[in-house]
Amino acid sequence: MADALVFSLLDKELKRQREGIELIASENFTSLEVMKAMGSVATNKYAEGYPGKRYYGGCEVVDEIETLAIERLKQAFKASWANVQPHSGAQANTAVFLACLKPGDKILGLDLSMGGHLTHGSPANFSGKTYQAFFYGVDKETGLVNYEQLEQIARTEKPKMIICGASAYSRDWDYKRIRSVADEIGALVLADIAHPAGLIAAGVLNDPFDHCHIVTSTTHKTLRGPRGGVIMMRNDFDNPYGIKDPKGNIRSMSSLLDLAVFPGMQGGPLEHVIAAKAVAFGEILDPSFKTYQLDVQQNAQTMAAAFVAKGYHLISGGTVNHLMLIDLRNKNITGKKAQETLDRAHITLNKNAVPFDDKSPFVTSGIRIGVPAITTRGLKAEHMGTVVEMIDTVLMNADDEQVVTNVRNEVKSFMLQFPLYPELG
Ligand code: DSN
């Protein structure tokens, strides 16, 4: 018997997704097959351990599913090892820290207020509470990662781990340069590619794997899979600094990472999500995935140029990936008000601190815009001008509810041209 209340809410959410313009840079629309695998019987199975080494009986089928997910992911990124069990990107990062660091060890990551991520050492997060965190930022003029500052802090503080990766950074990374200073001071390099993972898998952005010891990602952003995390390595770097397991033995980096995920910080893996990851990783291997990522990049660049033409200030002047960060200070509207007003027009994005922001993280001076979801809906470069026009109309008339309502109606009829899950009725 259907739970009328929950399923009517899910219908409402489908309608919201169909009728709105989804611009949250970390969201996407999975295939129906990904969703089907996630809503499957695999949710019923306990499988603590790893394929072939489980603590429960009856794991022969989920062993095959998890092995398939691992093998497809390795193929997609030309990795030599992968763990597909982390429940999220935050869990993946936690496992890496647990495997490689001791409480109190120093880490160095991109400042949250400059586009970094909570799990890269923010004082509000376990990473900042457990480890001694230092931060590099971006250059005030160019908006690009300040590699000189990164190197200077690395040489002075000698962190055990340098983290590269961001949640709101529209440029590529110089992984080689980061590895070079890491080697100088004996640090490991972690690349958290949660945001640009799809573009990296498609070969559209720099490849971190030959330079970074460990790579983590989420699976639901540009990778377009179910919500979840993964950890990968291209080469098992063979534990260059002799890190020991909880029993005091020096082991391979891959086995340290496996042990950190389970039993270190998670219990039973979500085999239904792992099944959905396997489907998504299969989709990465299809040539259409590269076309999609090229469309993402093209849409982002076209949209960025349209904003610049309207006098918007983009951090770093533009984008090479799937997102852009806009400083709204010259437009006299805060990030908070922009997000809330656009929400009423069914244009969904998030307020975001901009580098050197003078407003609190609850207000912010900026907005972050990403195109992975609308690109999945089928929007192409020629549609970006329309989207920018609608956003600009709302932001320039934020106190005029009639204008906002008019745009909401336009958004609905515009997006109905791009059907979402027509099979769901
Ligand atoms: N919440 C994710 C994002 O929006 O970028 C990061 O964890």
PDB file of C-alpha atoms in Angstrom, residues 145-284:
ATOM      1  CA  VAL A 145      44.647  30.062  -6.321  1.00  0.00           C
ATOM      2  CA  ASN A 146      47.587  31.806  -4.686  1.00  0.00           C
ATOM      3  CA  TYR A 147      50.232  29.122  -5.221  1.00  0.00           C
ATOM      4  CA  GLU A 148      52.993  31.335  -3.802  1.00  0.00           C
ATOM      5  CA  GLN A 149      51.051  31.584  -0.540  1.00  0.00           C
ATOM      6  CA  LEU A 150      50.384  27.830  -0.577  1.00  0.00           C
ATOM      7  CA  GLU A 151      54.103  27.130  -1.018  1.00  0.00           C
ATOM      8  CA  GLN A 152      55.130  29.623   1.616  1.00  0.00           C
ATOM      9  CA  ILE A 153      52.759  28.185   4.250  1.00  0.00           C
ATOM     10  CA  ALA A 154      53.732  24.643   3.246  1.00  0.00           C
ATOM     11  CA  ARG A 155      57.433  25.408   3.756  1.00  0.00           C
ATOM     12  CA  THR A 156      56.867  27.208   7.059  1.00  0.00           C
ATOM     13  CA  GLU A 157      54.325  24.883   8.675  1.00  0.00           C
ATOM     14  CA  LYS A 158      55.278  21.591   7.023  1.00  0.00           C
ATOM     15  CA  PRO A 159      51.772  20.075   7.042  1.00  0.00           C
ATOM     16  CA  LYS A 160      51.428  16.307   6.754  1.00  0.00           C
ATOM     17  CA  MET A 161      48.814  16.747   4.041  1.00  0.00           C
ATOM     18  CA  ILE A 162      48.059  19.372   1.409  1.00  0.00           C
ATOM     19  CA  ILE A 163      44.488  19.361   0.117  1.00  0.00           C
ATOM     20  CA  CYS A 164      43.553  20.736  -3.265  1.00  0.00           C
ATOM     21  CA  GLY A 165      39.996  21.025  -4.479  1.00  0.00           C
ATOM     22  CA  ALA A 166      37.145  23.445  -3.930  1.00  0.00           C
ATOM     23  CA  SER A 167      33.404  23.959  -3.843  1.00  0.00           C
ATOM     24  CA  ALA A 168      33.305  27.368  -5.460  1.00  0.00           C
ATOM     25  CA  TYR A 169      36.307  27.766  -7.749  1.00  0.00           C
ATOM     26  CA  SER A 170      35.827  28.164 -11.480  1.00  0.00           C
ATOM     27  CA  ARG A 171      39.387  27.459 -12.638  1.00  0.00           C
ATOM     28  CA  ASP A 172      41.609  24.395 -13.041  1.00  0.00           C
ATOM     29  CA  TRP A 173      44.372  23.274 -10.668  1.00  0.00           C
ATOM     30  CA  ASP A 174      48.144  23.022 -11.020  1.00  0.00           C
ATOM     31  CA  TYR A 175      48.454  19.618  -9.344  1.00  0.00           C
ATOM     32  CA  LYS A 176      52.090  19.224 -10.422  1.00  0.00           C
ATOM     33  CA  ARG A 177      53.127  22.394  -8.655  1.00  0.00           C
ATOM     34  CA  ILE A 178      51.377  21.331  -5.446  1.00  0.00           C
ATOM     35  CA  ARG A 179      53.010  17.900  -5.551  1.00  0.00           C
ATOM     36  CA  SER A 180      56.379  19.503  -6.015  1.00  0.00           C
ATOM     37  CA  VAL A 181      56.219  21.486  -2.763  1.00  0.00           C
ATOM     38  CA  ALA A 182      54.634  18.493  -1.018  1.00  0.00           C
ATOM     39  CA  ASP A 183      57.640  16.336  -1.958  1.00  0.00           C
ATOM     40  CA  GLU A 184      59.947  19.043  -0.652  1.00  0.00           C
ATOM     41  CA  ILE A 185      58.364  18.938   2.825  1.00  0.00           C
ATOM     42  CA  GLY A 186      57.300  15.282   2.959  1.00  0.00           C
ATOM     43  CA  ALA A 187      53.532  15.830   2.710  1.00  0.00           C
ATOM     44  CA  LEU A 188      50.839  13.759   1.072  1.00  0.00           C
ATOM     45  CA  VAL A 189      48.587  15.442  -1.487  1.00  0.00           C
ATOM     46  CA  LEU A 190      44.853  14.840  -1.457  1.00  0.00           C
ATOM     47  CA  ALA A 191      42.810  16.055  -4.430  1.00  0.00           C
ATOM     48  CA  ASP A 192      39.131  16.404  -3.600  1.00  0.00           C
ATOM     49  CA  ILE A 193      37.599  16.502  -7.078  1.00  0.00           C
ATOM     50  CA  ALA A 194      33.968  16.324  -5.904  1.00  0.00           C
ATOM     51  CA  HIS A 195      32.942  19.231  -8.135  1.00  0.00           C
ATOM     52  CA  PRO A 196      34.867  18.757 -11.402  1.00  0.00           C
ATOM     53  CA  ALA A 197      35.081  14.921 -11.317  1.00  0.00           C
ATOM     54  CA  GLY A 198      32.947  14.473 -14.439  1.00  0.00           C
ATOM     55  CA  LEU A 199      35.027  16.947 -16.424  1.00  0.00           C
ATOM     56  CA  ILE A 200      38.203  15.192 -15.262  1.00  0.00           C
ATOM     57  CA  ALA A 201      36.845  11.735 -16.168  1.00  0.00           C
ATOM     58  CA  ALA A 202      36.028  13.097 -19.628  1.00  0.00           C
ATOM     59  CA  GLY A 203      39.538  14.529 -20.035  1.00  0.00           C
ATOM     60  CA  VAL A 204      38.235  18.107 -20.214  1.00  0.00           C
ATOM     61  CA  LEU A 205      40.275  19.323 -17.208  1.00  0.00           C
ATOM     62  CA  ASN A 206      43.739  18.557 -15.802  1.00  0.00           C
ATOM     63  CA  ASP A 207      44.200  15.053 -14.475  1.00  0.00           C
ATOM     64  CA  PRO A 208      45.182  14.991 -10.771  1.00  0.00           C
ATOM     65  CA  PHE A 209      45.994  11.291 -10.565  1.00  0.00           C
ATOM     66  CA  ASP A 210      49.680  11.304 -11.506  1.00  0.00           C
ATOM     67  CA  HIS A 211      50.476  14.059  -9.032  1.00  0.00           C
ATOM     68  CA  CYS A 212      48.157  13.557  -6.067  1.00  0.00           C
ATOM     69  CA  HIS A 213      48.642  10.559  -3.814  1.00  0.00           C
ATOM     70  CA  ILE A 214      44.937  10.172  -3.102  1.00  0.00           C
ATOM     71  CA  VAL A 215      41.822  11.426  -4.896  1.00  0.00           C
ATOM     72  CA  THR A 216      38.347  11.685  -3.347  1.00  0.00           C
ATOM     73  CA  SER A 217      35.065  12.622  -4.958  1.00  0.00           C
ATOM     74  CA  THR A 218      31.360  12.700  -4.555  1.00  0.00           C
ATOM     75  CA  THR A 219      29.397  10.771  -7.145  1.00  0.00           C
ATOM     76  CA  HIS A 220      26.337  12.972  -7.575  1.00  0.00           C
ATOM     77  CA  LYS A 221      27.647  16.259  -8.959  1.00  0.00           C
ATOM     78  CA  THR A 222      29.216  16.387 -12.431  1.00  0.00           C
ATOM     79  CA  LEU A 223      29.563  12.581 -12.231  1.00  0.00           C
ATOM     80  CA  ARG A 224      25.731  12.381 -12.348  1.00  0.00           C
ATOM     81  CA  GLY A 225      25.420   9.334 -10.114  1.00  0.00           C
ATOM     82  CA  PRO A 226      23.618   8.698  -6.827  1.00  0.00           C
ATOM     83  CA  ARG A 227      24.525  10.678  -3.715  1.00  0.00           C
ATOM     84  CA  GLY A 228      27.738   9.201  -2.363  1.00  0.00           C
ATOM     85  CA  GLY A 229      31.515   9.283  -2.204  1.00  0.00           C
ATOM     86  CA  VAL A 230      34.554   7.395  -3.502  1.00  0.00           C
ATOM     87  CA  ILE A 231      38.298   7.257  -2.864  1.00  0.00           C
ATOM     88  CA  MET A 232      40.774   6.445  -5.640  1.00  0.00           C
ATOM     89  CA  MET A 233      44.472   6.177  -6.442  1.00  0.00           C
ATOM     90  CA  ARG A 234      46.119   5.699  -9.810  1.00  0.00           C
ATOM     91  CA  ASN A 235      49.197   4.167  -8.342  1.00  0.00           C
ATOM     92  CA  ASP A 236      49.192   2.703  -4.913  1.00  0.00           C
ATOM     93  CA  PHE A 237      51.841   5.144  -3.768  1.00  0.00           C
ATOM     94  CA  ASP A 238      53.050   2.441  -1.436  1.00  0.00           C
ATOM     95  CA  ASN A 239      52.805   4.556   1.664  1.00  0.00           C
ATOM     96  CA  PRO A 240      55.849   6.818   1.045  1.00  0.00           C
ATOM     97  CA  TYR A 241      55.950   8.098   4.614  1.00  0.00           C
ATOM     98  CA  GLY A 242      55.525   4.758   6.391  1.00  0.00           C
ATOM     99  CA  ILE A 243      52.122   5.396   7.948  1.00  0.00           C
ATOM    100  CA  LYS A 244      51.083   2.580  10.296  1.00  0.00           C
ATOM    101  CA  ASP A 245      47.743   0.817  10.740  1.00  0.00           C
ATOM    102  CA  PRO A 246      46.017   0.789  14.169  1.00  0.00           C
ATOM    103  CA  LYS A 247      48.088  -2.269  15.137  1.00  0.00           C
ATOM    104  CA  GLY A 248      51.345  -0.490  14.321  1.00  0.00           C
ATOM    105  CA  ASN A 249      52.080  -2.231  11.019  1.00  0.00           C
ATOM    106  CA  ILE A 250      53.219  -0.346   7.930  1.00  0.00           C
ATOM    107  CA  ARG A 251      50.842  -1.359   5.118  1.00  0.00           C
ATOM    108  CA  SER A 252      50.044  -0.315   1.583  1.00  0.00           C
ATOM    109  CA  MET A 253      48.172   2.955   1.244  1.00  0.00           C
ATOM    110  CA  SER A 254      45.195   1.175  -0.318  1.00  0.00           C
ATOM    111  CA  SER A 255      44.790  -1.213   2.607  1.00  0.00           C
ATOM    112  CA  LEU A 256      45.130   1.685   5.076  1.00  0.00           C
ATOM    113  CA  LEU A 257      42.357   3.500   3.219  1.00  0.00           C
ATOM    114  CA  ASP A 258      40.133   0.406   3.077  1.00  0.00           C
ATOM    115  CA  LEU A 259      40.605  -0.082   6.820  1.00  0.00           C
ATOM    116  CA  ALA A 260      39.805   3.570   7.479  1.00  0.00           C
ATOM    117  CA  VAL A 261      36.474   3.371   5.609  1.00  0.00           C
ATOM    118  CA  PHE A 262      35.547   0.073   7.284  1.00  0.00           C
ATOM    119  CA  PRO A 263      35.857  -0.594  10.172  1.00  0.00           C
ATOM    120  CA  GLY A 264      37.477   2.789  10.808  1.00  0.00           C
ATOM    121  CA  MET A 265      34.505   5.073  10.329  1.00  0.00           C
ATOM    122  CA  GLN A 266      31.598   3.327   8.627  1.00  0.00           C
ATOM    123  CA  GLY A 267      29.611   0.175   9.248  1.00  0.00           C
ATOM    124  CA  GLY A 268      27.526  -1.547   6.610  1.00  0.00           C
ATOM    125  CA  PRO A 269      27.993  -0.197   3.086  1.00  0.00           C
ATOM    126  CA  LEU A 270      24.911   1.048   1.227  1.00  0.00           C
ATOM    127  CA  GLU A 271      24.854  -1.661  -1.420  1.00  0.00           C
ATOM    128  CA  HIS A 272      21.800  -0.167  -3.144  1.00  0.00           C
ATOM    129  CA  VAL A 273      23.738   3.086  -3.575  1.00  0.00           C
ATOM    130  CA  ILE A 274      26.786   1.101  -4.698  1.00  0.00           C
ATOM    131  CA  ALA A 275      24.569  -0.590  -7.317  1.00  0.00           C
ATOM    132  CA  ALA A 276      23.494   2.862  -8.492  1.00  0.00           C
ATOM    133  CA  LYS A 277      27.138   3.966  -8.515  1.00  0.00           C
ATOM    134  CA  ALA A 278      27.920   0.968 -10.746  1.00  0.00           C
ATOM    135  CA  VAL A 279      25.216   2.102 -13.189  1.00  0.00           C
ATOM    136  CA  ALA A 280      26.503   5.689 -13.161  1.00  0.00           C
ATOM    137  CA  PHE A 281      30.110   4.574 -13.659  1.00  0.00           C
ATOM    138  CA  GLY A 282      28.928   2.515 -16.629  1.00  0.00           C
ATOM    139  CA  GLU A 283      27.413   5.705 -18.040  1.00  0.00           C
ATOM    140  CA  ILE A 284      30.780   7.496 -17.661  1.00  0.00           C
TER     141      ILE A 284
END
